[in-house]
XYZ file of C-alpha atoms in Angstrom:
623
model
C 0.000 0.000 0.000
C 1.357 3.421 -0.922
C 2.432 5.498 2.074
C 2.556 9.282 2.372
C 5.129 10.892 0.096
C 7.928 13.089 1.445
C 7.184 16.771 1.063
C 10.251 17.235 -1.178
C 8.665 15.378 -4.104
C 5.777 15.903 -6.462
C 2.242 15.081 -5.377
C 0.923 11.542 -5.351
C -0.519 11.675 -8.825
C 3.010 11.762 -10.205
C 3.473 8.262 -8.904
C 0.488 6.805 -10.704
C 1.193 3.056 -11.056
C 0.615 3.356 -14.789
C 3.864 5.298 -15.016
C 5.803 2.344 -13.721
C 4.302 -0.417 -15.845
C 6.949 -1.998 -18.070
C 6.421 -1.674 -21.783
C 4.676 -4.729 -22.998
C 5.633 -6.171 -26.353
C 2.705 -8.113 -27.687
C 3.493 -10.802 -30.139
C 1.762 -10.868 -33.449
C -1.572 -12.594 -33.406
C -1.534 -16.029 -34.902
C -2.423 -15.927 -38.513
C -5.132 -18.279 -39.608
C -4.159 -21.014 -41.983
C -4.624 -20.300 -45.642
C -7.430 -22.219 -47.282
C -6.687 -23.770 -50.619
C -9.814 -23.090 -52.629
C -8.470 -24.851 -55.690
C -9.162 -28.310 -54.256
C -8.504 -31.318 -56.429
C -11.836 -32.877 -57.487
C -10.417 -36.322 -56.770
C -10.212 -35.728 -53.018
C -12.822 -37.523 -50.908
C -14.753 -36.075 -48.015
C -12.543 -36.680 -45.018
C -15.494 -37.730 -42.827
C -16.592 -40.602 -45.076
C -14.826 -43.772 -46.029
C -15.065 -45.136 -49.545
C -17.873 -47.525 -48.713
C -20.028 -44.690 -47.371
C -19.493 -42.744 -50.575
C -20.640 -45.768 -52.552
C -23.828 -45.863 -50.518
C -24.615 -42.279 -51.403
C -24.834 -43.063 -55.106
C -28.553 -43.355 -56.168
C -29.862 -45.802 -58.692
C -30.856 -44.297 -62.009
C -32.547 -45.598 -65.139
C -30.846 -48.438 -66.974
C -28.546 -49.056 -64.037
C -27.871 -52.820 -64.033
C -25.746 -52.863 -60.889
C -26.853 -54.747 -57.741
C -29.198 -52.769 -55.483
C -27.599 -50.730 -52.677
C -29.097 -50.740 -49.178
C -30.764 -47.443 -48.234
C -28.679 -44.995 -46.248
C -29.663 -43.494 -42.895
C -28.843 -39.913 -43.774
C -29.421 -38.718 -40.240
C -26.376 -40.736 -39.151
C -24.078 -38.954 -41.565
C -22.063 -35.842 -40.690
C -23.805 -32.511 -41.046
C -21.652 -31.434 -43.965
C -23.012 -34.273 -46.172
C -25.781 -33.174 -48.516
C -29.195 -34.745 -48.036
C -31.178 -36.816 -50.535
C -33.240 -33.867 -51.804
C -30.133 -31.932 -52.737
C -28.594 -35.055 -54.246
C -31.713 -35.604 -56.356
C -31.480 -32.037 -57.606
C -27.868 -32.615 -58.517
C -28.655 -35.804 -60.377
C -31.581 -34.161 -62.189
C -28.996 -31.969 -63.869
C -26.874 -35.001 -64.799
C -28.711 -35.791 -68.032
C -31.926 -37.567 -69.003
C -30.523 -41.038 -68.465
C -28.058 -40.175 -65.732
C -25.037 -40.956 -67.887
C -23.272 -37.939 -66.444
C -23.888 -39.199 -62.926
C -20.693 -40.447 -61.211
C -20.916 -44.190 -60.484
C -18.751 -46.371 -58.299
C -16.640 -48.889 -60.151
C -18.208 -52.213 -60.977
C -17.242 -55.171 -58.799
C -15.018 -56.708 -61.450
C -12.908 -53.562 -61.702
C -9.985 -53.249 -59.276
C -10.467 -50.119 -57.165
C -7.228 -50.269 -55.252
C -5.369 -47.618 -57.249
C -7.916 -44.862 -56.720
C -8.792 -45.925 -53.196
C -5.191 -46.032 -52.050
C -4.287 -42.702 -53.590
C -7.539 -41.202 -52.369
C -6.688 -42.151 -48.811
C -3.206 -40.794 -49.371
C -4.596 -37.453 -50.465
C -6.724 -37.279 -47.337
C -3.677 -37.935 -45.181
C -1.155 -35.883 -47.155
C -1.987 -32.797 -49.156
C -0.292 -33.443 -52.469
C -0.351 -29.763 -53.270
C 2.857 -28.094 -52.072
C 1.579 -26.098 -49.141
C 3.337 -25.381 -45.872
C 3.413 -28.356 -43.529
C 4.832 -28.908 -40.076
C 7.014 -31.904 -40.896
C 8.743 -30.563 -43.990
C 7.575 -30.235 -47.559
C 7.074 -27.161 -49.683
C 5.185 -23.926 -50.037
C 4.620 -23.439 -53.756
C 8.073 -24.677 -54.632
C 9.853 -23.140 -51.652
C 10.902 -25.818 -49.221
C 9.934 -25.435 -45.588
C 11.695 -26.416 -42.367
C 15.121 -26.132 -43.940
C 18.001 -26.170 -41.486
C 20.693 -23.549 -41.077
C 23.710 -25.683 -40.162
C 26.769 -23.529 -40.882
C 29.349 -26.321 -41.038
C 27.855 -29.816 -41.440
C 30.138 -32.811 -42.096
C 31.731 -33.013 -45.570
C 30.145 -29.725 -46.625
C 32.514 -29.070 -49.529
C 31.962 -32.552 -50.980
C 28.189 -32.210 -50.691
C 28.201 -28.761 -52.326
C 30.234 -30.062 -55.252
C 27.953 -33.080 -55.607
C 24.795 -30.967 -55.601
C 26.379 -28.494 -58.000
C 27.549 -31.070 -60.554
C 24.470 -33.384 -60.375
C 26.195 -35.943 -62.572
C 23.544 -38.572 -61.835
C 20.425 -39.101 -59.794
C 21.148 -38.070 -56.215
C 18.956 -39.507 -53.480
C 18.784 -37.718 -50.131
C 16.998 -38.422 -46.921
C 14.913 -35.594 -45.530
C 17.638 -34.830 -42.990
C 20.303 -34.617 -45.706
C 18.153 -32.499 -47.983
C 17.221 -30.019 -45.249
C 20.853 -29.768 -44.162
C 22.781 -29.559 -47.433
C 20.470 -28.110 -50.078
C 20.356 -24.671 -48.355
C 24.110 -24.497 -48.995
C 23.544 -24.566 -52.782
C 20.178 -22.858 -53.136
C 22.046 -19.805 -54.411
C 23.081 -21.841 -57.466
C 19.494 -22.503 -58.555
C 16.299 -20.521 -58.889
C 12.858 -22.120 -58.649
C 10.892 -21.948 -61.897
C 7.931 -24.354 -61.726
C 6.293 -27.146 -59.757
C 4.550 -30.173 -61.243
C 1.677 -31.393 -59.077
C 0.048 -34.795 -59.468
C -3.417 -35.801 -58.370
C -2.805 -39.525 -58.130
C 0.904 -39.826 -57.459
C 2.593 -39.653 -54.045
C 5.228 -37.123 -55.066
C 5.719 -33.586 -56.390
C 8.347 -32.464 -58.905
C 10.067 -29.088 -58.604
C 12.055 -27.666 -61.499
C 14.906 -25.290 -60.793
C 17.039 -23.403 -63.334
C 20.622 -22.438 -62.787
C 20.625 -18.847 -61.590
C 23.210 -18.014 -64.253
C 20.472 -18.562 -66.804
C 19.793 -14.901 -66.170
C 16.646 -12.902 -65.794
C 14.966 -9.846 -67.306
C 15.215 -6.480 -65.550
C 12.020 -7.085 -63.594
C 8.250 -6.935 -63.684
C 6.064 -3.937 -64.362
C 5.607 -1.551 -61.471
C 2.673 -2.537 -59.317
C 0.032 -0.046 -58.236
C -0.823 -2.123 -55.189
C 0.251 -0.047 -52.138
C 0.463 -3.183 -49.958
C 2.879 -4.963 -52.276
C 6.470 -4.857 -51.187
C 8.616 -2.930 -53.648
C 11.634 -4.876 -54.794
C 14.517 -3.650 -56.873
C 15.870 -6.402 -59.084
C 19.035 -6.040 -61.110
C 18.957 -7.647 -64.533
C 21.600 -10.262 -65.328
C 22.952 -11.326 -68.679
C 20.763 -14.050 -70.138
C 21.551 -17.671 -71.039
C 24.959 -17.990 -69.384
C 24.076 -21.545 -68.326
C 21.505 -24.118 -69.463
C 21.396 -26.425 -66.451
C 17.984 -27.333 -65.099
C 17.424 -29.757 -62.251
C 14.354 -31.627 -61.074
C 13.828 -32.185 -57.367
C 11.286 -34.922 -56.722
C 9.781 -34.888 -53.269
C 8.328 -38.229 -52.117
C 5.745 -38.086 -49.353
C 6.002 -40.192 -46.195
C 3.787 -43.275 -46.264
C 3.679 -43.443 -50.047
C 5.680 -46.643 -50.264
C 3.465 -48.463 -47.805
C 0.343 -47.484 -49.725
C 1.866 -48.459 -53.051
C 3.046 -51.755 -51.641
C -0.488 -52.597 -50.495
C -1.738 -51.573 -53.903
C 0.706 -53.887 -55.611
C -0.186 -56.764 -53.284
C -3.890 -56.284 -54.022
C -3.306 -55.896 -57.742
C -1.766 -59.348 -57.960
C -4.931 -60.972 -56.630
C -7.455 -58.743 -58.420
C -9.089 -59.771 -61.681
C -7.231 -58.092 -64.556
C -9.114 -55.427 -66.455
C -8.393 -54.282 -69.963
C -10.021 -50.918 -69.322
C -8.111 -49.851 -66.231
C -4.534 -51.064 -65.982
C -2.520 -50.012 -62.966
C -0.327 -47.275 -64.412
C 2.264 -47.719 -61.700
C 3.383 -50.856 -63.525
C 4.533 -50.908 -67.098
C 1.823 -49.341 -69.336
C 1.611 -52.552 -71.361
C 1.744 -55.071 -68.504
C -0.746 -55.696 -65.730
C 0.274 -56.829 -62.287
C -0.856 -60.391 -62.883
C 1.118 -60.581 -66.146
C 4.237 -59.397 -64.356
C 3.675 -62.009 -61.674
C 3.249 -64.769 -64.228
C 6.551 -63.815 -65.821
C 8.289 -63.942 -62.461
C 9.274 -60.302 -62.535
C 9.819 -58.612 -59.165
C 7.593 -55.787 -58.029
C 9.220 -52.441 -58.840
C 8.231 -48.911 -57.994
C 8.733 -45.941 -60.302
C 10.777 -43.966 -57.802
C 14.289 -44.305 -56.440
C 14.564 -44.970 -52.733
C 17.350 -43.787 -50.422
C 20.357 -45.942 -49.785
C 19.209 -46.786 -46.258
C 18.741 -50.521 -46.657
C 15.179 -50.304 -47.888
C 16.114 -51.275 -51.468
C 17.493 -54.650 -52.509
C 20.493 -54.922 -54.814
C 18.235 -55.679 -57.804
C 16.261 -52.474 -57.259
C 13.230 -54.077 -55.639
C 11.702 -52.682 -52.496
C 12.486 -54.488 -49.276
C 9.187 -55.064 -47.553
C 8.461 -54.643 -43.855
C 10.785 -51.656 -43.500
C 8.872 -49.280 -41.222
C 11.612 -46.679 -41.287
C 11.563 -46.618 -45.058
C 7.789 -46.218 -45.161
C 7.465 -43.317 -42.746
C 10.029 -40.859 -44.044
C 9.984 -38.202 -46.713
C 12.899 -38.256 -49.141
C 14.092 -36.452 -52.258
C 15.827 -37.175 -55.541
C 17.731 -34.596 -57.594
C 18.663 -35.035 -61.243
C 19.770 -32.838 -64.116
C 17.116 -32.600 -66.850
C 18.296 -29.881 -69.230
C 18.379 -30.943 -72.848
C 16.141 -34.007 -72.451
C 12.778 -32.385 -73.095
C 11.786 -32.649 -69.456
C 8.516 -31.152 -68.344
C 7.244 -31.442 -71.899
C 9.660 -28.889 -73.345
C 12.754 -28.926 -75.498
C 15.293 -27.501 -73.098
C 18.140 -26.958 -75.521
C 21.739 -27.704 -74.603
C 22.550 -30.643 -72.386
C 25.574 -30.925 -70.155
C 26.917 -29.560 -66.879
C 27.274 -25.975 -65.718
C 29.230 -23.549 -67.889
C 30.725 -21.891 -64.841
C 32.173 -22.766 -61.465
C 30.559 -22.962 -58.045
C 32.554 -19.895 -57.031
C 30.882 -17.923 -59.834
C 27.466 -18.786 -58.372
C 28.627 -17.764 -54.902
C 29.631 -14.357 -56.250
C 26.151 -13.759 -57.693
C 24.222 -14.614 -54.532
C 24.922 -15.933 -51.055
C 23.254 -19.180 -50.053
C 20.499 -19.079 -47.455
C 22.681 -20.485 -44.649
C 25.296 -17.790 -45.143
C 22.592 -15.130 -45.300
C 21.120 -16.465 -42.071
C 24.493 -16.412 -40.308
C 25.184 -12.855 -41.454
C 21.738 -11.768 -40.309
C 22.310 -13.316 -36.879
C 25.651 -11.549 -36.574
C 24.007 -8.271 -37.529
C 21.279 -8.751 -34.929
C 23.902 -9.644 -32.335
C 25.860 -6.473 -33.055
C 22.659 -4.470 -32.930
C 21.750 -5.893 -29.522
C 25.244 -5.207 -28.206
C 25.243 -1.605 -29.416
C 23.346 -0.258 -26.414
C 26.152 1.622 -24.730
C 28.485 4.272 -26.027
C 32.243 4.025 -26.088
C 32.884 7.701 -26.572
C 31.686 10.754 -24.648
C 29.438 13.321 -26.318
C 28.586 16.977 -25.789
C 30.460 18.877 -23.085
C 32.056 15.680 -21.791
C 33.657 15.048 -25.188
C 35.192 18.528 -25.147
C 36.654 17.772 -21.715
C 38.070 14.456 -22.954
C 39.843 16.221 -25.809
C 41.382 18.751 -23.411
C 42.823 15.919 -21.316
C 43.936 13.511 -24.033
C 47.664 14.256 -23.769
C 50.027 11.941 -21.954
C 50.256 12.709 -18.231
C 51.604 11.109 -15.075
C 48.108 11.130 -13.500
C 45.762 8.911 -15.530
C 42.048 8.346 -15.040
C 40.660 5.150 -16.623
C 36.954 5.611 -17.135
C 33.876 5.186 -19.293
C 31.642 7.990 -20.444
C 28.379 6.531 -19.110
C 29.649 5.242 -15.738
C 28.400 7.274 -12.726
C 31.223 5.991 -10.497
C 33.761 7.379 -12.991
C 31.928 10.696 -13.091
C 32.434 11.087 -9.345
C 36.236 11.100 -9.686
C 36.048 13.089 -12.906
C 34.049 15.876 -11.230
C 36.571 15.959 -8.370
C 39.484 16.321 -10.798
C 37.698 19.129 -12.615
C 36.742 20.847 -9.349
C 40.338 20.792 -8.119
C 41.707 21.939 -11.474
C 44.315 19.168 -11.618
C 46.149 18.165 -14.775
C 45.389 14.582 -15.763
C 44.992 12.266 -18.720
C 41.537 10.807 -19.380
C 41.623 7.314 -20.947
C 38.304 5.971 -22.269
C 38.009 2.192 -21.925
C 35.338 -0.306 -22.852
C 34.285 -1.837 -19.510
C 33.060 -4.970 -21.315
C 36.425 -5.458 -23.072
C 38.944 -4.618 -20.404
C 42.399 -3.575 -21.729
C 45.611 -4.802 -20.173
C 46.506 -1.292 -18.994
C 43.354 -1.236 -16.834
C 43.920 -4.762 -15.530
C 47.419 -3.740 -14.436
C 45.871 -1.088 -12.165
C 42.789 -3.006 -11.068
C 42.947 -6.803 -11.442
C 39.134 -6.884 -11.142
C 38.863 -4.745 -14.272
C 36.424 -2.300 -12.659
C 36.362 1.434 -13.322
C 37.216 4.050 -12.282
C 40.891 3.384 -11.787
C 43.628 5.928 -11.169
C 47.304 5.568 -12.028
C 49.710 8.086 -10.550
C 53.242 7.410 -11.711
C 54.025 3.801 -10.865
C 51.170 3.540 -8.314
C 47.576 2.654 -8.997
C 44.309 2.404 -7.107
C 40.551 2.016 -7.658
C 37.086 2.433 -5.989
C 35.531 5.858 -6.536
C 35.211 6.888 -2.868
C 38.791 5.821 -2.119
C 40.062 7.745 -5.152
C 38.230 10.896 -4.068
C 39.822 10.559 -0.610
C 43.237 10.185 -2.305
C 42.726 13.395 -4.303
C 41.821 15.173 -1.056
C 45.010 13.938 0.570
C 47.106 15.392 -2.252
C 46.173 18.853 -0.881
C 46.039 20.196 -4.417
C 43.265 22.568 -5.433
C 40.200 23.527 -3.370
C 39.058 20.874 -0.864
C 35.773 18.999 -1.015
C 35.848 18.001 2.661
C 35.565 20.689 5.325
C 38.467 21.375 7.740
C 36.380 20.933 10.887
C 36.674 17.257 12.012
C 33.025 16.878 13.006
C 31.798 18.106 9.617
C 34.282 15.816 7.859
C 32.866 12.859 9.819
C 29.361 14.072 8.994
C 30.219 14.043 5.272
C 31.765 10.566 5.460
C 28.722 9.214 7.284
C 26.261 10.422 4.625
C 28.596 9.432 1.830
C 28.207 5.923 3.182
C 24.400 6.420 3.092
C 24.591 7.301 -0.598
C 26.643 4.184 -1.332
C 24.697 1.770 0.857
C 21.111 2.914 0.288
C 20.550 5.464 -2.501
C 22.702 3.853 -5.203
C 21.262 0.310 -4.777
C 17.733 1.753 -4.652
C 18.384 3.601 -7.940
C 19.420 0.417 -9.758
C 16.728 -1.695 -8.115
C 14.087 0.747 -9.354
C 15.556 0.920 -12.865
C 15.894 -2.859 -13.221
C 12.473 -3.765 -11.798
C 10.125 -5.141 -14.468
C 6.805 -5.519 -12.633
C 4.637 -2.439 -12.169
C 4.025 -2.903 -8.451
C 7.708 -3.626 -7.799
C 8.652 -0.451 -9.654
C 6.227 1.541 -7.535
C 7.646 0.063 -4.332
C 11.231 0.734 -5.417
C 10.385 4.311 -6.416
C 8.959 4.948 -2.941
C 12.038 3.366 -1.368
C 14.369 5.588 -3.401
C 12.412 8.704 -2.443
C 12.537 7.772 1.234
C 16.321 7.304 1.145
C 16.786 10.650 -0.605
C 14.528 12.310 1.951
C 16.763 11.077 4.772
C 19.702 12.790 3.081
C 17.763 16.004 2.549
C 16.708 16.105 6.183
C 20.339 16.261 7.400
C 21.547 18.654 4.687
C 21.940 22.417 5.118
C 18.408 23.862 5.443
C 18.728 26.416 2.640
C 21.569 24.863 0.641
C 21.488 24.637 -2.238
C 24.302 22.085 -1.712
C 24.706 19.592 1.109
C 26.811 21.881 3.319
C 25.483 25.194 2.036
C 26.570 27.369 -0.851
C 29.664 25.409 -1.951
C 30.016 22.036 -3.665
C 31.239 19.406 -1.187
C 32.245 15.758 -0.949
C 28.677 14.454 -0.494
C 27.433 16.491 -3.460
C 30.020 14.934 -5.778
C 29.204 11.479 -4.440
C 25.500 11.958 -5.209
C 25.715 14.151 -8.343
C 25.981 11.410 -11.022
C 22.703 9.821 -9.868
C 20.933 13.172 -9.657
C 21.895 13.712 -13.311
C 20.642 10.245 -14.287
C 17.300 10.654 -12.549
C 16.163 13.149 -15.149
C 18.025 11.568 -18.082
C 17.305 7.877 -17.329
C 14.663 7.307 -14.636
C 12.175 9.811 -16.032
C 12.026 8.403 -19.610
C 12.274 4.743 -18.557
C 10.266 4.717 -15.318
C 8.321 7.976 -15.130
C 10.368 9.391 -12.250
C 8.635 12.612 -11.052
C 10.280 15.990 -11.307
C 11.079 17.824 -8.031
C 8.277 19.830 -6.525
C 8.822 23.493 -7.318
C 10.201 25.479 -4.373
C 11.253 22.400 -2.354
C 14.706 21.821 -0.884
C 15.077 18.867 -3.252
C 14.347 21.053 -6.296
C 17.010 23.557 -5.227
C 19.614 20.808 -4.816
C 18.828 19.212 -8.203
C 18.990 22.585 -9.939
C 22.354 23.407 -8.329
C 23.888 20.070 -9.333
C 22.592 20.131 -12.930
C 23.920 23.636 -13.501
C 27.271 23.250 -11.776
C 30.094 23.956 -14.268
C 32.216 20.966 -13.186
C 29.273 18.584 -13.356
C 28.245 19.853 -16.780
C 31.823 19.474 -18.064
C 31.671 15.735 -17.356
C 28.097 15.118 -18.583
C 27.275 13.798 -22.085
C 24.126 14.326 -24.135
C 20.815 12.677 -23.211
C 20.880 10.058 -25.988
C 24.108 8.573 -24.640
C 22.473 7.794 -21.320
C 19.255 6.533 -22.901
C 21.179 4.068 -25.073
C 23.608 3.027 -22.359
C 20.958 2.342 -19.717
C 18.511 0.540 -21.989
C 19.995 -2.815 -20.962
C 19.477 -1.913 -17.303
C 15.866 -0.868 -17.937
C 15.219 -4.212 -19.668
C 17.223 -6.053 -16.996
C 19.199 -8.052 -19.543
C 21.369 -10.859 -18.187
C 24.979 -9.986 -17.341
C 24.494 -6.277 -17.967
C 27.156 -5.438 -15.367
C 28.470 -6.583 -12.027
C 26.379 -3.879 -10.383
C 23.210 -5.120 -12.116
C 23.975 -8.713 -11.157
C 24.514 -7.727 -7.532
C 21.158 -5.909 -7.448
C 19.358 -8.892 -8.966
C 20.951 -11.234 -6.440
C 20.163 -8.972 -3.497
C 23.756 -8.474 -2.387
C 25.959 -5.436 -1.906
C 27.353 -3.516 -4.844
C 30.862 -4.531 -5.980
């Protein structure tokens, strides 16, 4: 429950919980599956088996087939049309019903159409996106981005040359074909209604292309600039045949049934030789053969026949790749036969393969995610860095966005000391920093052959040099007073600042904001009544200790967490105004965008943001 706010801060409405709610990133709503309206007329209703469909066929005039028992239409699914609608359909089928579809006569083997019909119910033979692989209008889905699979160079050469028919398991195809998809460009897909495979034709990309299509007037269509390439530099065309899982099992059952069925001169099984029926082949002692090439996984015998009872062979999708240019494939005269007229390296220069593009994209995203802190000061701070870039015996190792560094930096500026400022990347610690501070933390100070670290210790060291105006008063009691409340800043205000910034839940943010205000109020209550600084009119040790976080309240907490501005006329407002306008503080402060970018990772509480962030998340003291 929210308690009363200290009088130094804005009224309660400034701490509306809505200000502290983290930004929610809603994912895109799931898109509904696309419906293929161009359904093959051969496909059966998925709710009815073949026998039920036979029962729905009415008897018409001159029909000499055996009578069919009446159907209880009320037991059928709701999407099946009733007898009245069926009668209307058949009334339009011709006077004698000769246009009415009839089931095959008993002496006609039905296994070919039944088996493939069931296959089409189980597997959509049209190349649409599927979960277990397959294609989307010629573009293969579920391909794998494996940057360095075994024998990659040998596989790339094999898939580039295509000297013979290459058979690949689904795993091999998904792994290796993406490494050569830059060589080829999809041109067409051959779909079959009664065959358990799809053929995809790809041209060599060096075949060239025209400058592009006419400009579209559709505002929703993505504009794409395509550069024309010289035409007919290569004639290679390949055919990728995709065999569906389960096809072999269905075809095997079909072949088994065909051997026992009565032969028919009107409907030969076209999966055997066009001039031989199954029974003829059996009588001649010929083995059963299928018109596709199976993978070399033990499912094919040495004579090319299918090994039966191979569950693994029946349940997997596989692919064959062959070169078809010059052989009239796909019903066309394709011109010149032969291999590529260029090298694989030439294809790689034209376009990168999809695996390489994926890797480059991931690297780009990684660099983008890492670029959330600056490595160079901006604004007034940059001008100060340039003034203190020359070699000097007194060196300050720091980072432009680090508040602990700014403490020591302000002290150096206040005292007017000569020094060298060395900007370091705190996430890539240089050896020169590690020599001063083995922990690699900043700030670190090197004075001649001596070095030290920890911001409060370094400020004490600068005081002990007795150079420039002092930050600690001469009176011992006031010096102890300053040290006591310096410890309060380090133990209570600084952890509360980071806890508030890193909190992700709205209620937790509200609680941490109240905690931070309470800790600041304790400091204000012991400060000089009129100020504007902690001890009065002059900048002191406690002011420098607290100044970097006062600066970051307006530049970081307000945009990320809705931190309220000081209440006009309050002691807190006077202190904030004095710090923000102090010349030495301004000389070490960068522009607002530097702090917004640098503290984004804290506001999102990303893992391993810093040792300070980790300590806050783990509930322990700051390092």
